[in-house]
mmCIF file of C-alpha atoms in Angstrom:
data_model
loop_
_atom_site.group_PDB
_atom_site.id
_atom_site.type_symbol
_atom_site.label_atom_id
_atom_site.label_comp_id
_atom_site.label_asym_id
_atom_site.label_seq_id
_atom_site.Cartn_x
_atom_site.Cartn_y
_atom_site.Cartn_z
ATOM 1 C CA UNK Z 1 17.408 -19.824 9.657
ATOM 2 C CA UNK Z 2 14.322 -21.299 11.364
ATOM 3 C CA UNK Z 3 14.886 -19.130 14.434
ATOM 4 C CA UNK Z 4 15.429 -15.998 12.318
ATOM 5 C CA UNK Z 5 12.188 -16.572 10.424
ATOM 6 C CA UNK Z 6 10.244 -17.426 13.584
ATOM 7 C CA UNK Z 7 11.462 -14.266 15.330
ATOM 8 C CA UNK Z 8 10.446 -12.156 12.336
ATOM 9 C CA UNK Z 9 7.049 -13.822 12.120
ATOM 10 C CA UNK Z 10 6.502 -13.067 15.805
ATOM 11 C CA UNK Z 11 7.090 -9.374 15.056
ATOM 12 C CA UNK Z 12 5.107 -9.330 11.820
ATOM 13 C CA UNK Z 13 1.891 -7.395 11.258
ATOM 14 C CA UNK Z 14 -1.028 -7.701 8.864
ATOM 15 C CA UNK Z 15 -1.255 -5.643 5.687
ATOM 16 C CA UNK Z 16 -4.060 -3.563 7.209
ATOM 17 C CA UNK Z 17 -1.910 -2.838 10.254
ATOM 18 C CA UNK Z 18 0.918 -1.852 7.918
ATOM 19 C CA UNK Z 19 -1.365 0.514 6.007
ATOM 20 C CA UNK Z 20 -2.534 2.025 9.316
ATOM 21 C CA UNK Z 21 1.107 2.434 10.360
ATOM 22 C CA UNK Z 22 1.985 4.267 7.150
ATOM 23 C CA UNK Z 23 -1.015 6.569 7.521
ATOM 24 C CA UNK Z 24 0.058 7.353 11.088
ATOM 25 C CA UNK Z 25 3.601 8.073 9.941
ATOM 26 C CA UNK Z 26 2.296 10.479 7.313
ATOM 27 C CA UNK Z 27 0.256 12.324 9.940
ATOM 28 C CA UNK Z 28 3.351 12.526 12.161
ATOM 29 C CA UNK Z 29 5.629 13.619 9.286
ATOM 30 C CA UNK Z 30 7.792 10.540 9.728
ATOM 31 C CA UNK Z 31 8.823 7.289 8.027
ATOM 32 C CA UNK Z 32 9.815 3.724 8.813
ATOM 33 C CA UNK Z 33 13.490 2.771 8.802
ATOM 34 C CA UNK Z 34 16.603 3.858 10.621
ATOM 35 C CA UNK Z 35 16.982 7.042 8.581
ATOM 36 C CA UNK Z 36 14.379 9.793 8.963
ATOM 37 C CA UNK Z 37 15.441 12.182 6.213
ATOM 38 C CA UNK Z 38 13.072 14.682 4.618
ATOM 39 C CA UNK Z 39 13.436 12.830 1.322
ATOM 40 C CA UNK Z 40 12.386 9.484 2.823
ATOM 41 C CA UNK Z 41 9.512 11.149 4.697
ATOM 42 C CA UNK Z 42 8.401 12.621 1.384
ATOM 43 C CA UNK Z 43 8.523 9.202 -0.291
ATOM 44 C CA UNK Z 44 6.413 7.728 2.526
ATOM 45 C CA UNK Z 45 3.756 10.387 1.934
ATOM 46 C CA UNK Z 46 3.800 9.701 -1.812
ATOM 47 C CA UNK Z 47 3.642 5.947 -1.257
ATOM 48 C CA UNK Z 48 0.677 6.235 1.080
ATOM 49 C CA UNK Z 49 -1.239 7.883 -1.764
ATOM 50 C CA UNK Z 50 -0.044 5.250 -4.230
ATOM 51 C CA UNK Z 51 -1.118 2.365 -2.017
ATOM 52 C CA UNK Z 52 -4.468 3.985 -1.338
ATOM 53 C CA UNK Z 53 -5.065 4.217 -5.081
ATOM 54 C CA UNK Z 54 -3.938 0.662 -5.836
ATOM 55 C CA UNK Z 55 -5.958 -0.761 -2.932
ATOM 56 C CA UNK Z 56 -9.059 0.510 -4.718
ATOM 57 C CA UNK Z 57 -8.191 -0.205 -8.355
ATOM 58 C CA UNK Z 58 -6.289 -3.522 -8.654
ATOM 59 C CA UNK Z 59 -8.147 -5.908 -10.965
ATOM 60 C CA UNK Z 60 -7.561 -9.658 -11.277
ATOM 61 C CA UNK Z 61 -8.422 -11.470 -14.514
ATOM 62 C CA UNK Z 62 -10.707 -14.491 -14.436
ATOM 63 C CA UNK Z 63 -7.819 -16.724 -15.538
ATOM 64 C CA UNK Z 64 -5.610 -15.540 -12.687
ATOM 65 C CA UNK Z 65 -8.494 -15.758 -10.230
ATOM 66 C CA UNK Z 66 -9.090 -19.416 -11.121
ATOM 67 C CA UNK Z 67 -5.422 -20.233 -10.508
ATOM 68 C CA UNK Z 68 -5.316 -18.364 -7.202
ATOM 69 C CA UNK Z 69 -8.514 -19.952 -5.908
ATOM 70 C CA UNK Z 70 -7.285 -23.438 -6.874
ATOM 71 C CA UNK Z 71 -4.207 -23.275 -4.640
ATOM 72 C CA UNK Z 72 -4.668 -25.626 -1.658
ATOM 73 C CA UNK Z 73 -1.441 -25.526 0.366
ATOM 74 C CA UNK Z 74 -1.511 -23.355 3.536
ATOM 75 C CA UNK Z 75 1.310 -20.838 3.175
ATOM 76 C CA UNK Z 76 2.454 -17.538 4.635
ATOM 77 C CA UNK Z 77 3.763 -14.728 2.469
ATOM 78 C CA UNK Z 78 6.202 -12.880 4.714
ATOM 79 C CA UNK Z 79 7.169 -9.612 3.036
ATOM 80 C CA UNK Z 80 10.124 -7.412 4.000
ATOM 81 C CA UNK Z 81 9.554 -3.738 3.207
ATOM 82 C CA UNK Z 82 9.820 -0.081 4.300
ATOM 83 C CA UNK Z 83 7.297 2.701 3.870
ATOM 84 C CA UNK Z 84 9.651 4.835 1.727
ATOM 85 C CA UNK Z 85 10.238 2.165 -0.941
ATOM 86 C CA UNK Z 86 8.717 3.150 -4.287
ATOM 87 C CA UNK Z 87 8.572 -0.377 -5.725
ATOM 88 C CA UNK Z 88 6.877 -1.631 -2.550
ATOM 89 C CA UNK Z 89 4.107 0.952 -2.838
ATOM 90 C CA UNK Z 90 3.108 -0.536 -6.195
ATOM 91 C CA UNK Z 91 3.660 -4.171 -5.214
ATOM 92 C CA UNK Z 92 2.270 -4.497 -1.673
ATOM 93 C CA UNK Z 93 -1.378 -3.759 -2.608
ATOM 94 C CA UNK Z 94 -1.197 -6.405 -5.353
ATOM 95 C CA UNK Z 95 0.209 -9.011 -2.969
ATOM 96 C CA UNK Z 96 -2.620 -8.173 -0.586
ATOM 97 C CA UNK Z 97 -5.254 -8.444 -3.325
ATOM 98 C CA UNK Z 98 -4.028 -11.892 -4.352
ATOM 99 C CA UNK Z 99 -3.786 -13.128 -0.752
ATOM 100 C CA UNK Z 100 -7.344 -11.996 -0.059
ATOM 101 C CA UNK Z 101 -8.601 -14.297 -2.820
ATOM 102 C CA UNK Z 102 -7.432 -17.488 -1.081
ATOM 103 C CA UNK Z 103 -7.817 -18.295 2.627
ATOM 104 C CA UNK Z 104 -4.785 -20.600 2.376
ATOM 105 C CA UNK Z 105 -2.511 -17.571 1.867
ATOM 106 C CA UNK Z 106 -1.606 -15.510 4.942
ATOM 107 C CA UNK Z 107 0.070 -12.162 4.232
ATOM 108 C CA UNK Z 108 2.419 -10.798 6.908
ATOM 109 C CA UNK Z 109 4.669 -7.725 6.846
ATOM 110 C CA UNK Z 110 7.973 -6.933 8.559
ATOM 111 C CA UNK Z 111 10.240 -3.899 8.288
ATOM 112 C CA UNK Z 112 13.711 -4.337 6.844
ATOM 113 C CA UNK Z 113 15.694 -2.253 9.314
ATOM 114 C CA UNK Z 114 14.011 -3.954 12.278
ATOM 115 C CA UNK Z 115 14.854 -7.418 10.910
ATOM 116 C CA UNK Z 116 18.464 -7.241 9.685
ATOM 117 C CA UNK Z 117 19.157 -10.972 10.084
ATOM 118 C CA UNK Z 118 16.130 -11.876 7.974
ATOM 119 C CA UNK Z 119 17.100 -9.353 5.308
ATOM 120 C CA UNK Z 120 20.680 -10.629 5.229
ATOM 121 C CA UNK Z 121 19.347 -14.139 4.600
ATOM 122 C CA UNK Z 122 17.355 -13.018 1.539
ATOM 123 C CA UNK Z 123 19.611 -10.613 -0.324
ATOM 124 C CA UNK Z 124 19.205 -9.928 -4.045
ATOM 125 C CA UNK Z 125 22.558 -9.917 -5.890
ATOM 126 C CA UNK Z 126 24.172 -9.119 -2.553
ATOM 127 C CA UNK Z 127 21.925 -6.131 -1.873
ATOM 128 C CA UNK Z 128 19.164 -5.490 0.671
ATOM 129 C CA UNK Z 129 16.567 -4.860 -2.021
ATOM 130 C CA UNK Z 130 12.903 -4.633 -1.033
ATOM 131 C CA UNK Z 131 10.133 -5.596 -1.132
ATOM 132 C CA UNK Z 132 11.069 -9.237 -0.702
ATOM 133 C CA UNK Z 133 8.375 -11.903 -0.380
ATOM 134 C CA UNK Z 134 9.314 -15.158 1.350
ATOM 135 C CA UNK Z 135 6.776 -17.962 0.891
ATOM 136 C CA UNK Z 136 6.683 -20.310 3.881
ATOM 137 C CA UNK Z 137 5.023 -23.693 4.309
ATOM 138 C CA UNK Z 138 2.672 -23.290 7.305
ATOM 139 C CA UNK Z 139 3.056 -26.933 8.273
ATOM 140 C CA UNK Z 140 6.847 -27.313 8.095
ATOM 141 C CA UNK Z 141 8.101 -23.729 8.196
ATOM 142 C CA UNK Z 142 10.183 -24.416 5.078
ATOM 143 C CA UNK Z 143 10.957 -21.647 2.604
ATOM 144 C CA UNK Z 144 9.137 -22.664 -0.577
ATOM 145 C CA UNK Z 145 9.927 -19.726 -2.847
ATOM 146 C CA UNK Z 146 10.679 -16.006 -2.982
ATOM 147 C CA UNK Z 147 9.537 -13.044 -5.058
ATOM 148 C CA UNK Z 148 10.919 -9.548 -5.470
ATOM 149 C CA UNK Z 149 12.160 -6.946 -5.213
ATOM 150 C CA UNK Z 150 10.486 -6.261 -8.571
ATOM 151 C CA UNK Z 151 8.192 -8.192 -10.930
ATOM 152 C CA UNK Z 152 9.886 -10.026 -13.803
ATOM 153 C CA UNK Z 153 9.238 -7.455 -16.559
ATOM 154 C CA UNK Z 154 10.425 -4.560 -14.395
ATOM 155 C CA UNK Z 155 13.504 -6.571 -13.371
ATOM 156 C CA UNK Z 156 14.423 -7.126 -17.019
ATOM 157 C CA UNK Z 157 13.808 -3.436 -17.747
ATOM 158 C CA UNK Z 158 16.100 -2.413 -14.857
ATOM 159 C CA UNK Z 159 18.818 -4.934 -15.747
ATOM 160 C CA UNK Z 160 18.929 -3.793 -19.389
ATOM 161 C CA UNK Z 161 19.273 -0.154 -18.339
ATOM 162 C CA UNK Z 162 22.012 -0.961 -15.792
ATOM 163 C CA UNK Z 163 23.916 -2.974 -18.401
ATOM 164 C CA UNK Z 164 23.864 0.005 -20.779
ATOM 165 C CA UNK Z 165 24.343 2.895 -18.336
ATOM 166 C CA UNK Z 166 25.919 1.388 -15.227
ATOM 167 C CA UNK Z 167 23.363 2.742 -12.788
ATOM 168 C CA UNK Z 168 19.743 3.875 -12.540
ATOM 169 C CA UNK Z 169 19.169 7.558 -13.226
ATOM 170 C CA UNK Z 170 16.379 9.722 -11.742
ATOM 171 C CA UNK Z 171 14.834 9.827 -15.218
ATOM 172 C CA UNK Z 172 14.809 6.047 -15.437
ATOM 173 C CA UNK Z 173 13.241 5.736 -11.999
ATOM 174 C CA UNK Z 174 10.468 8.045 -13.186
ATOM 175 C CA UNK Z 175 10.014 5.881 -16.288
ATOM 176 C CA UNK Z 176 9.773 2.828 -14.024
ATOM 177 C CA UNK Z 177 6.939 4.474 -12.079
ATOM 178 C CA UNK Z 178 5.133 5.017 -15.396
ATOM 179 C CA UNK Z 179 5.622 1.329 -16.211
ATOM 180 C CA UNK Z 180 3.952 0.336 -12.931
ATOM 181 C CA UNK Z 181 1.046 2.669 -13.636
ATOM 182 C CA UNK Z 182 0.560 1.334 -17.179
ATOM 183 C CA UNK Z 183 0.906 -2.339 -16.193
ATOM 184 C CA UNK Z 184 -1.618 -1.964 -13.342
ATOM 185 C CA UNK Z 185 -0.170 -4.826 -11.310
ATOM 186 C CA UNK Z 186 -0.751 -7.510 -13.945
ATOM 187 C CA UNK Z 187 2.892 -8.625 -14.172
ATOM 188 C CA UNK Z 188 2.998 -8.925 -10.380
ATOM 189 C CA UNK Z 189 -0.154 -11.048 -10.415
ATOM 190 C CA UNK Z 190 1.342 -13.262 -13.159
ATOM 191 C CA UNK Z 191 4.562 -13.742 -11.187
ATOM 192 C CA UNK Z 192 2.682 -14.590 -7.996
ATOM 193 C CA UNK Z 193 0.413 -17.100 -9.751
ATOM 194 C CA UNK Z 194 3.463 -18.643 -11.469
ATOM 195 C CA UNK Z 195 4.986 -19.090 -8.010
ATOM 196 C CA UNK Z 196 1.841 -20.910 -6.869
ATOM 197 C CA UNK Z 197 1.829 -23.026 -10.021
ATOM 198 C CA UNK Z 198 5.397 -24.183 -9.409
ATOM 199 C CA UNK Z 199 4.276 -25.649 -6.087
ATOM 200 C CA UNK Z 200 1.007 -27.088 -7.354
ATOM 201 C CA UNK Z 201 1.240 -27.677 -11.131
ATOM 202 C CA UNK Z 202 -2.420 -28.712 -11.296
ATOM 203 C CA UNK Z 203 -3.321 -25.099 -10.394
ATOM 204 C CA UNK Z 204 -2.276 -24.042 -13.896
ATOM 205 C CA UNK Z 205 -3.815 -26.894 -15.859
#
């Protein structure tokens, strides 16, 4: 596991480099990932616009800010993603916003299809769901926690629908996008701060 993580970290890029990559892909009418279908290229274009909007509009409450700024342990948030992923387009800018508020948090990005061993080590219910955040201790390299592929409220929403209907429909996926837009990243921020609080309980006191 240590070697897999180290190899992925060596290939990782910053969030800004990831955003630049996505913009370049849009200009070249392309996408990340092994498949380059018109549908996935279209999702990459849509997600570039989504991330651009969220990069400008994400707001962090004073309560969350205090928790984030109080975290003292040097960690790396290694996130597995692809440019075509709809959930990632809503989540990645929030992860970046939170990481920017504390110098102890380093945010790094890797692509799923270029890091199959890493993805296989962090499956969700047996699936290669993204985005997936892996929190690493900078001093020991240990995996401290994970987050994703969706925030807790969205996960519950998805699980309830799957239990009732067996699978996600196009209509549901559209409803999920509305949920992200209405929530404005606040559930993601809460989940990320809860993850920090589990490591340093005094952060939440």
